[in-house]
PDB file of C-alpha atoms in Angstrom:
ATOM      1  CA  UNK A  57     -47.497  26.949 100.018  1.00 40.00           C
ATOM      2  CA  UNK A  58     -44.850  24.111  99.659  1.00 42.00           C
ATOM      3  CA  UNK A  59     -41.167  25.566  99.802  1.00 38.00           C
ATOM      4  CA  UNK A  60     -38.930  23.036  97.939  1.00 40.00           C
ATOM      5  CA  UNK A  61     -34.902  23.626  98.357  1.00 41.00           C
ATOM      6  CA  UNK A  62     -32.955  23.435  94.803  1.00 41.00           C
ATOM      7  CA  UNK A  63     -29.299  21.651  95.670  1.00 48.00           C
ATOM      8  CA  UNK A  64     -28.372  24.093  92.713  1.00 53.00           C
ATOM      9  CA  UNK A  65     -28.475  27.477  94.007  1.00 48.00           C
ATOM     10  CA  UNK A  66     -27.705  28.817  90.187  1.00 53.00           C
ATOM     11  CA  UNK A  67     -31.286  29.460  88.936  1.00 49.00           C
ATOM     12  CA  UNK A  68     -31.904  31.494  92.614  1.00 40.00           C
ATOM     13  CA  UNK A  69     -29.275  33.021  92.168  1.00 47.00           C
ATOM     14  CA  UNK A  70     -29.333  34.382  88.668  1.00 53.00           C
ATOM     15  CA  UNK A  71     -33.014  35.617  89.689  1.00 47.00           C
ATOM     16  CA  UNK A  72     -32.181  37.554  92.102  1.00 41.00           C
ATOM     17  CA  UNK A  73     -29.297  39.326  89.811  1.00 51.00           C
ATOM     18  CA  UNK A  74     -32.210  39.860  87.075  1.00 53.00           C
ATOM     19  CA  UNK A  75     -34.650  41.308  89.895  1.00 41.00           C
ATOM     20  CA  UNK A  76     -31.490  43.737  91.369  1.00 45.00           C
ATOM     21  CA  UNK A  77     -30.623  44.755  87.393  1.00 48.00           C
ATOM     22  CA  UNK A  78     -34.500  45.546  86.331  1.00 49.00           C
ATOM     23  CA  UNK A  79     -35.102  47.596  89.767  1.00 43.00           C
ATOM     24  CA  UNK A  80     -31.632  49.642  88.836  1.00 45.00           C
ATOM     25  CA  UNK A  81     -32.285  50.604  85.259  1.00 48.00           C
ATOM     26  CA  UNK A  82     -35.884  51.256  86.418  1.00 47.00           C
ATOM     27  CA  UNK A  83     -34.675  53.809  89.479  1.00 45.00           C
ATOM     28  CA  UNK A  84     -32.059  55.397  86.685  1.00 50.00           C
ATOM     29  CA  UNK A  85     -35.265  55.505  84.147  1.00 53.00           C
ATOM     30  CA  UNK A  86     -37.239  56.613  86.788  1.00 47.00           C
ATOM     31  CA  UNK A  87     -35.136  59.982  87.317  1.00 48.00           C
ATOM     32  CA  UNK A  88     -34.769  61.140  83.965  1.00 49.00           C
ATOM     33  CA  UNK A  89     -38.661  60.772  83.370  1.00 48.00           C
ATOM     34  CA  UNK A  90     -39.358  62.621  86.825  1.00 48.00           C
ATOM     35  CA  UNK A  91     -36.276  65.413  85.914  1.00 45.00           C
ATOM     36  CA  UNK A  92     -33.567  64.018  87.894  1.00 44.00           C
ATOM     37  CA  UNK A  93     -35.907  63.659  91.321  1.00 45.00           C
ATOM     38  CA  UNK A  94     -34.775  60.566  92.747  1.00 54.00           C
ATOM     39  CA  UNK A  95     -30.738  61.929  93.063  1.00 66.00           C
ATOM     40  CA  UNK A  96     -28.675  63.700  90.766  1.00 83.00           C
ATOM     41  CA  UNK A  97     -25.304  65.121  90.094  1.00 91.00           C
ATOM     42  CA  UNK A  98     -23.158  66.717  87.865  1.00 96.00           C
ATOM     43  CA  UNK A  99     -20.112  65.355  85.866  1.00 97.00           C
ATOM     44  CA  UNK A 100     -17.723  67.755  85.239  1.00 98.00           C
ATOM     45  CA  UNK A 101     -14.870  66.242  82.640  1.00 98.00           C
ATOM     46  CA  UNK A 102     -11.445  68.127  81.776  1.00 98.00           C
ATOM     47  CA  UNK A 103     -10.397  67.059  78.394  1.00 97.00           C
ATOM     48  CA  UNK A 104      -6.509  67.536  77.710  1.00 96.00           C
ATOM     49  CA  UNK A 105      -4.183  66.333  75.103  1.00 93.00           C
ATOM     50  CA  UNK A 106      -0.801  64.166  75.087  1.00 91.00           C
ATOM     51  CA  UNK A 107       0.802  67.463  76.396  1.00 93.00           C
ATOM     52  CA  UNK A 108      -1.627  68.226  78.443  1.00 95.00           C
ATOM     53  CA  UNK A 109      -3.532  71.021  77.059  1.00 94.00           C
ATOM     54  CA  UNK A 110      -6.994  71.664  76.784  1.00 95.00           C
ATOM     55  CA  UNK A 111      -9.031  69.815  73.912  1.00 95.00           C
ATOM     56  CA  UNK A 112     -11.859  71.789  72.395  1.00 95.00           C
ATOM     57  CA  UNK A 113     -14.785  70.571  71.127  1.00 96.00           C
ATOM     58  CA  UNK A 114     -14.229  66.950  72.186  1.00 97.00           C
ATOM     59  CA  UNK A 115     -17.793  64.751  72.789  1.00 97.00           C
ATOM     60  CA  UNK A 116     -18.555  63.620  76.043  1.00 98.00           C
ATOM     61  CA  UNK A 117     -21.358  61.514  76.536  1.00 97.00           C
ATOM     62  CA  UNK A 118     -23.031  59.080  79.486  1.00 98.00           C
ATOM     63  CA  UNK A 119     -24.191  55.958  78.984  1.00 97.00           C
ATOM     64  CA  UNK A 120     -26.001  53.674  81.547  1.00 97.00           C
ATOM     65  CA  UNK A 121     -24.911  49.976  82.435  1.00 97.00           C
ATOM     66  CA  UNK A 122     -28.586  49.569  83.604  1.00 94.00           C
ATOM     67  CA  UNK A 123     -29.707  50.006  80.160  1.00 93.00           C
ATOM     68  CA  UNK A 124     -31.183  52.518  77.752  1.00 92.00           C
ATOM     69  CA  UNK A 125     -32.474  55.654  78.835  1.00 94.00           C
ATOM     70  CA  UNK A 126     -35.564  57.639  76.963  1.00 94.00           C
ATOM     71  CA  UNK A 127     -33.811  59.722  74.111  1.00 96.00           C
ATOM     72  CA  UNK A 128     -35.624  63.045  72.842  1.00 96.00           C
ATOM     73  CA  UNK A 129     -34.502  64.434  69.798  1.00 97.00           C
ATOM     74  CA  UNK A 130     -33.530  68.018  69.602  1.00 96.00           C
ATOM     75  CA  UNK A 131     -36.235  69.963  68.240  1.00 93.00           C
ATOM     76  CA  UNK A 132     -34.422  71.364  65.442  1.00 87.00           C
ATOM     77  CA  UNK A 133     -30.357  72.137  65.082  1.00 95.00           C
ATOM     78  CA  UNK A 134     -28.915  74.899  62.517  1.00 97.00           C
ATOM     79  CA  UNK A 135     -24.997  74.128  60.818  1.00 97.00           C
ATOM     80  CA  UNK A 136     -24.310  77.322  59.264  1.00 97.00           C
ATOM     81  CA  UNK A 137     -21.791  77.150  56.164  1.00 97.00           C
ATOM     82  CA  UNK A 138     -19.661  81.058  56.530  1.00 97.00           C
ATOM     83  CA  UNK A 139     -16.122  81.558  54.645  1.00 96.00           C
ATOM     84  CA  UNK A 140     -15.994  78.037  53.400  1.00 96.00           C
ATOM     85  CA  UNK A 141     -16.386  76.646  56.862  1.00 96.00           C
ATOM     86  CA  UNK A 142     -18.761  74.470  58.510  1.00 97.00           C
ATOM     87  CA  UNK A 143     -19.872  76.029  61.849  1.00 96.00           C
ATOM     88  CA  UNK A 144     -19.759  74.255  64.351  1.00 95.00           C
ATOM     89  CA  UNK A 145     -17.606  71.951  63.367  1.00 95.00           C
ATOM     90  CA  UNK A 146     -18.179  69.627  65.890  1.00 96.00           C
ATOM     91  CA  UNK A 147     -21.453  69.138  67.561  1.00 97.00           C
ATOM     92  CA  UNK A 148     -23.791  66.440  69.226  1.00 97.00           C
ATOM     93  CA  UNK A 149     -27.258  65.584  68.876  1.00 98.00           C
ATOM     94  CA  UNK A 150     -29.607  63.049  70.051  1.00 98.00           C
ATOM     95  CA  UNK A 151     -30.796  60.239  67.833  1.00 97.00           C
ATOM     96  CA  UNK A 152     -33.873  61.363  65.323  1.00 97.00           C
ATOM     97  CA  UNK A 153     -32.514  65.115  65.356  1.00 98.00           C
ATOM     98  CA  UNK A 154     -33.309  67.104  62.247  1.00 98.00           C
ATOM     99  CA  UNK A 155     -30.374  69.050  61.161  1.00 98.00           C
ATOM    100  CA  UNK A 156     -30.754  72.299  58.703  1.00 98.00           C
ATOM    101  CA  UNK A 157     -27.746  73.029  56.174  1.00 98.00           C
ATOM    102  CA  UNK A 158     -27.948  76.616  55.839  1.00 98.00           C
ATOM    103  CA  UNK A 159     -25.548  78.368  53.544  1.00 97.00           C
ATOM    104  CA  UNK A 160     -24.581  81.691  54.111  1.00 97.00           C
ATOM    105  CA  UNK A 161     -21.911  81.921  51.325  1.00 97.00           C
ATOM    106  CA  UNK A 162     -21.838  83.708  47.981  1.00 95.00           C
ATOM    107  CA  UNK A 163     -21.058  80.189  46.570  1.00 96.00           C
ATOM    108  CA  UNK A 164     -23.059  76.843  46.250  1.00 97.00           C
ATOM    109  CA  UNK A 165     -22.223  74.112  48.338  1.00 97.00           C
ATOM    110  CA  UNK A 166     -22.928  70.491  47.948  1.00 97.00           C
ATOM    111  CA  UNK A 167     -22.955  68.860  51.216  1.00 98.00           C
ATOM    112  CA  UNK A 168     -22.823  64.785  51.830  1.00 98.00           C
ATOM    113  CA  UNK A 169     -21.994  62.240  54.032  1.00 97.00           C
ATOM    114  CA  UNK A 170     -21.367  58.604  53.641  1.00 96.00           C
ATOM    115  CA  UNK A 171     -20.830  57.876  57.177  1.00 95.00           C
ATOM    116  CA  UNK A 172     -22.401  54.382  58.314  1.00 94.00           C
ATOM    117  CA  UNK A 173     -24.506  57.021  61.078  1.00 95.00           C
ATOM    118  CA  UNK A 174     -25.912  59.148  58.175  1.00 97.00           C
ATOM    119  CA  UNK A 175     -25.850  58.990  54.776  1.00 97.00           C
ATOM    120  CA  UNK A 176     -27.326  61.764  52.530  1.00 98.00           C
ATOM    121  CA  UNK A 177     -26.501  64.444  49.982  1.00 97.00           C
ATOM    122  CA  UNK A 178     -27.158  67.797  49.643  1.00 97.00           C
ATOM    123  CA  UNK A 179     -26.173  68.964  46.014  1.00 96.00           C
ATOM    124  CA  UNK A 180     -25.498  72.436  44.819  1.00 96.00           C
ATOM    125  CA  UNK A 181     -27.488  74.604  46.295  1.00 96.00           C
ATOM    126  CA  UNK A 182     -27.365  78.203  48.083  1.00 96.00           C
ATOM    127  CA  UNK A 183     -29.216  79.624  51.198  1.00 97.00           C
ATOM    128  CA  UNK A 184     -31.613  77.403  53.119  1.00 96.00           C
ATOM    129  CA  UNK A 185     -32.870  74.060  52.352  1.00 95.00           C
ATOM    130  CA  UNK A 186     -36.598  73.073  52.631  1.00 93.00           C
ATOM    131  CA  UNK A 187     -36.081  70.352  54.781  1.00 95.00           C
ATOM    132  CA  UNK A 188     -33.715  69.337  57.218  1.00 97.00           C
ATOM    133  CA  UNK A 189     -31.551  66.092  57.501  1.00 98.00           C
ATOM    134  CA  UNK A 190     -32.590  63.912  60.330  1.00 98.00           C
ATOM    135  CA  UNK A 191     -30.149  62.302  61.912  1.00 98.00           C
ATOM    136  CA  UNK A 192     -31.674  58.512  63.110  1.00 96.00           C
ATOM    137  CA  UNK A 193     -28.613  56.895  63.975  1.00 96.00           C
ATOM    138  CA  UNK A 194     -26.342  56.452  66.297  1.00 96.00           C
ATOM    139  CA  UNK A 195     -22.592  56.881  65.401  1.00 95.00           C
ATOM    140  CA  UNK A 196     -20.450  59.401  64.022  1.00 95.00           C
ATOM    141  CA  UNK A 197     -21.371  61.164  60.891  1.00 96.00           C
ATOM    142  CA  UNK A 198     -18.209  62.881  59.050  1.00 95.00           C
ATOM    143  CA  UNK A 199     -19.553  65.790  56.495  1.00 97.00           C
ATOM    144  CA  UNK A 200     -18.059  67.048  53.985  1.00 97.00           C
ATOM    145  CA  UNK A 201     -18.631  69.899  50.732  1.00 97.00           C
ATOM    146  CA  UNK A 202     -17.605  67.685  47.520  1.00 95.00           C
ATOM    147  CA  UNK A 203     -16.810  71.216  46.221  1.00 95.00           C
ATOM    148  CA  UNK A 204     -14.835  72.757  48.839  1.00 96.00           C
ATOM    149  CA  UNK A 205     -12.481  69.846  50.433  1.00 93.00           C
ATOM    150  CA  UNK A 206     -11.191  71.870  53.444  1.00 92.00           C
ATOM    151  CA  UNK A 207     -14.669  72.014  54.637  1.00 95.00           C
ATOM    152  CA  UNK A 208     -15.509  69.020  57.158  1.00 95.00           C
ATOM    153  CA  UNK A 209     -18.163  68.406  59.884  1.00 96.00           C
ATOM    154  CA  UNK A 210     -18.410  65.535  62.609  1.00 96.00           C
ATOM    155  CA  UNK A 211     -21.586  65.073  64.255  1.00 97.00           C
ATOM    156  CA  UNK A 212     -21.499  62.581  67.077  1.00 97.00           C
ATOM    157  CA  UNK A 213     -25.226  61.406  67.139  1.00 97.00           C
ATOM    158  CA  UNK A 214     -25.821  59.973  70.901  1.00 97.00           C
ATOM    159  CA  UNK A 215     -28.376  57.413  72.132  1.00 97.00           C
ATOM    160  CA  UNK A 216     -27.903  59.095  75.938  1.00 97.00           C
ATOM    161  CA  UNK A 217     -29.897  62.262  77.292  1.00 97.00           C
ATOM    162  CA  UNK A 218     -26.181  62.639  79.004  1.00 98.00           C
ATOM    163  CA  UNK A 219     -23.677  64.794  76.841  1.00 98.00           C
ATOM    164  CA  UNK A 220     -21.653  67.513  76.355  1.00 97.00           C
ATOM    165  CA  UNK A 221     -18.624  69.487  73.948  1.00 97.00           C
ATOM    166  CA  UNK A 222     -15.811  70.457  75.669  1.00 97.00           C
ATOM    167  CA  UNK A 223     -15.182  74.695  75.403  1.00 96.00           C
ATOM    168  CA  UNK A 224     -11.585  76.554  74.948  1.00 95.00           C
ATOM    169  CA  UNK A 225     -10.842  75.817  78.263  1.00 97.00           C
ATOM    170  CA  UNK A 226     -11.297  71.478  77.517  1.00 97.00           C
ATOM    171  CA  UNK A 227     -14.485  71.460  80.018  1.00 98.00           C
ATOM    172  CA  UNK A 228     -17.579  70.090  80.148  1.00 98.00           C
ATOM    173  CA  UNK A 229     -20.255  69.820  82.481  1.00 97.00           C
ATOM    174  CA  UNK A 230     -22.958  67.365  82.197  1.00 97.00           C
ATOM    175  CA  UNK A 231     -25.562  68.244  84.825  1.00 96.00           C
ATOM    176  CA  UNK A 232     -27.964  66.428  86.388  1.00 94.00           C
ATOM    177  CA  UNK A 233     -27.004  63.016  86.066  1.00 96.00           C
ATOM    178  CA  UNK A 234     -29.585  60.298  87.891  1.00 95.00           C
ATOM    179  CA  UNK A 235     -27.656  58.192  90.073  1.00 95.00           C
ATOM    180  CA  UNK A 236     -26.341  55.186  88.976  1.00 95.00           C
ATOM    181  CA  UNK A 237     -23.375  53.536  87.040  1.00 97.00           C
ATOM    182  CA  UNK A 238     -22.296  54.730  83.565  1.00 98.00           C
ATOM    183  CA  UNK A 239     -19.568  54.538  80.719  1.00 97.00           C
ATOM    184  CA  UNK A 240     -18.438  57.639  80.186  1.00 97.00           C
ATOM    185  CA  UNK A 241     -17.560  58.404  76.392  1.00 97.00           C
ATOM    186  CA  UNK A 242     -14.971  61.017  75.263  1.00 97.00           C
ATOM    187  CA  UNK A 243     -14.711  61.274  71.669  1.00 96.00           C
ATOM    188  CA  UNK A 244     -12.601  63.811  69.363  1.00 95.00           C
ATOM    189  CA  UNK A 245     -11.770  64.226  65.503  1.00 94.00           C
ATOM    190  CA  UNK A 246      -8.566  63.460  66.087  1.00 92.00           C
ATOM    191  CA  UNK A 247      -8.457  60.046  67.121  1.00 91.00           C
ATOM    192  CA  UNK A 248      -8.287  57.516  64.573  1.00 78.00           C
ATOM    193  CA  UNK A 249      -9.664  54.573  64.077  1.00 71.00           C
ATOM    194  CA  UNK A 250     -12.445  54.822  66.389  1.00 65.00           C
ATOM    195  CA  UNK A 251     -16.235  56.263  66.990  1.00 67.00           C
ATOM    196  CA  UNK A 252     -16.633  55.624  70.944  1.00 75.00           C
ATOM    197  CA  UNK A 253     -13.205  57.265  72.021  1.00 88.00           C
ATOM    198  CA  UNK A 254     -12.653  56.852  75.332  1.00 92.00           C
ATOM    199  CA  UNK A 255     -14.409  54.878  77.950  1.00 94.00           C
ATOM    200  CA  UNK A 256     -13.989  54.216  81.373  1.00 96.00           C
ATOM    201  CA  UNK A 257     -16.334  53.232  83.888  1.00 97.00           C
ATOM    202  CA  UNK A 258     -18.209  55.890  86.677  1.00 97.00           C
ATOM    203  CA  UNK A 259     -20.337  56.058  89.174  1.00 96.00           C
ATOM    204  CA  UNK A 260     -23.032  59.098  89.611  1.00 96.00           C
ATOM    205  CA  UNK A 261     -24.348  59.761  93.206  1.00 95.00           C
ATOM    206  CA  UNK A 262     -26.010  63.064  94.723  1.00 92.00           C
ATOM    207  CA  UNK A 263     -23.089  65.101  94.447  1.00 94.00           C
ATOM    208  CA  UNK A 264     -20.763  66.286  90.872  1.00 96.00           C
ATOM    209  CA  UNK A 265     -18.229  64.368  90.517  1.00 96.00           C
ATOM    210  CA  UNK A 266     -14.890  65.617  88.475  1.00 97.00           C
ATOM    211  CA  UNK A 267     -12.863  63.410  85.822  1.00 98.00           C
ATOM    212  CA  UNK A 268     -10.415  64.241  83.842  1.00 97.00           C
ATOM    213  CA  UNK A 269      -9.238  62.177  80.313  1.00 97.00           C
ATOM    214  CA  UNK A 270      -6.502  62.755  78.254  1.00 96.00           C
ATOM    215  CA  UNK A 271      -6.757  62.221  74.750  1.00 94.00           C
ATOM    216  CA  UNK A 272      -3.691  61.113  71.924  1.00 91.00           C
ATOM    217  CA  UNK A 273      -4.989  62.807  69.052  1.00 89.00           C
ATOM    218  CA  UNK A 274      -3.310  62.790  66.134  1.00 80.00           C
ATOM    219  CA  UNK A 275      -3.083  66.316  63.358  1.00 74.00           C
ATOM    220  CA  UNK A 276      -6.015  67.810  65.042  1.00 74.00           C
ATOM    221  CA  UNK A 277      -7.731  68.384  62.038  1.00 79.00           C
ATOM    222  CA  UNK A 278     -10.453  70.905  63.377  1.00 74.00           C
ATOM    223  CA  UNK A 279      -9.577  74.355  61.496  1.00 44.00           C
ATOM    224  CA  UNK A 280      -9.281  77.967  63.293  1.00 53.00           C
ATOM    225  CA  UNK A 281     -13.236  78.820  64.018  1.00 45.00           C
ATOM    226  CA  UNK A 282     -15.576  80.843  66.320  1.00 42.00           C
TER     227      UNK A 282
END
């Protein structure tokens, strides 16, 4: 075999950074597919406010820099409709989840979106659709009862197996993270303007790793709830 030397060490160069990408988002892909054998840890994020208090229900999600990791949707979700209220009224799902309506109130509903992520419409109707909504988009999908205008839902629909909603307390725990580098994603109905949030940059190793984000939301507009 003849060896020839390039005087522009570019084309070498860019090779080898497409050979060290491919054999990093295939060690990340390779973990999630085996359950998080090659190394894994936890991210644990604390979600606060402008004054520092705990944010509930705000969407935290992982994505990888190496590139996309195998999604699954969620078998099947339930949004229950009590008192007028959407419940939860924040939740995330996977991409191609199929989401059930059910109403639980004396009165009809007529449920719709026409978010970018999902749009669909329920109209009036009482108990438990046939069929469920699937969600097959990524984004955010704001919900709404065209009858009832206090009622209002956000689904953040994530392309990541990473992801979790922050409790009272503004914590979530994403466990069992494959190692690697990721944009973490914190996300809440009170920012404006914006579907990804927050996003800074982290890297996953054996051990969990903490971070904390604060968020400046605006009129929080998530009403009393269970």
């Amino acid at each position: 075999m003849n060896l020839v030397a390039s005087a522009d060490p570019a084309p070498v160069l860019e090779c080898i950074r497409r050979v060290a990408h491919g054999a990093a988002r295939s060690l990340v892909i390779a973990s999630v597919l085996c359950g998080g054998a090659v190394q894994a840890g936890g991210v644990n994020v604390s979600v606060t406010d402008a004054a520092g208090r705990p944010l509930l229900r705000a969407v935290v999600s992982l994505e990888s820099v190496a590139g996309k990791l195998p999604v699954k949707p969620i078998p099947s979700i339930e949004v229950s409709q009590v008192k007028r209220q959407f419940n939860p009224q924040v939740m995330a799902v996977t991409v191609g989840t199929p989401v059930v309506f059910a109403n639980f109130d004396t009165v009809r509903h007529h449920v719709y979106s026409f978010s970018p992520a999902k749009t669909f419409e329920l109209k009036l109707y009482a108990g438990v659709p046939n069929t469920p909504v699937v969600f097959d988009k990524p984004g955010v999908a704001v919900i709404g009862c065209n009858i009832h205008d206090q009622m209002a839902l956000w689904i953040a629909v994530l392309d990541t197996p990473y992801y979790g909603v922050t409790g009272a307390d503004g914590k979530a725990r994403v466990p069992a993270v494959a190692a690697g580098s990721y944009r973490l994603k914190v996300w809440h109905p009170g920012l404006s303007g914006t579907t990804d949030g927050v996003v800074s940059a982290v890297t996953v190793g054996a051990n969990d790793i903490d971070q904390a984000v604060q968020l400046k939301v605006g009129d929080n507009p998530l009403a009393p709830g269970p």
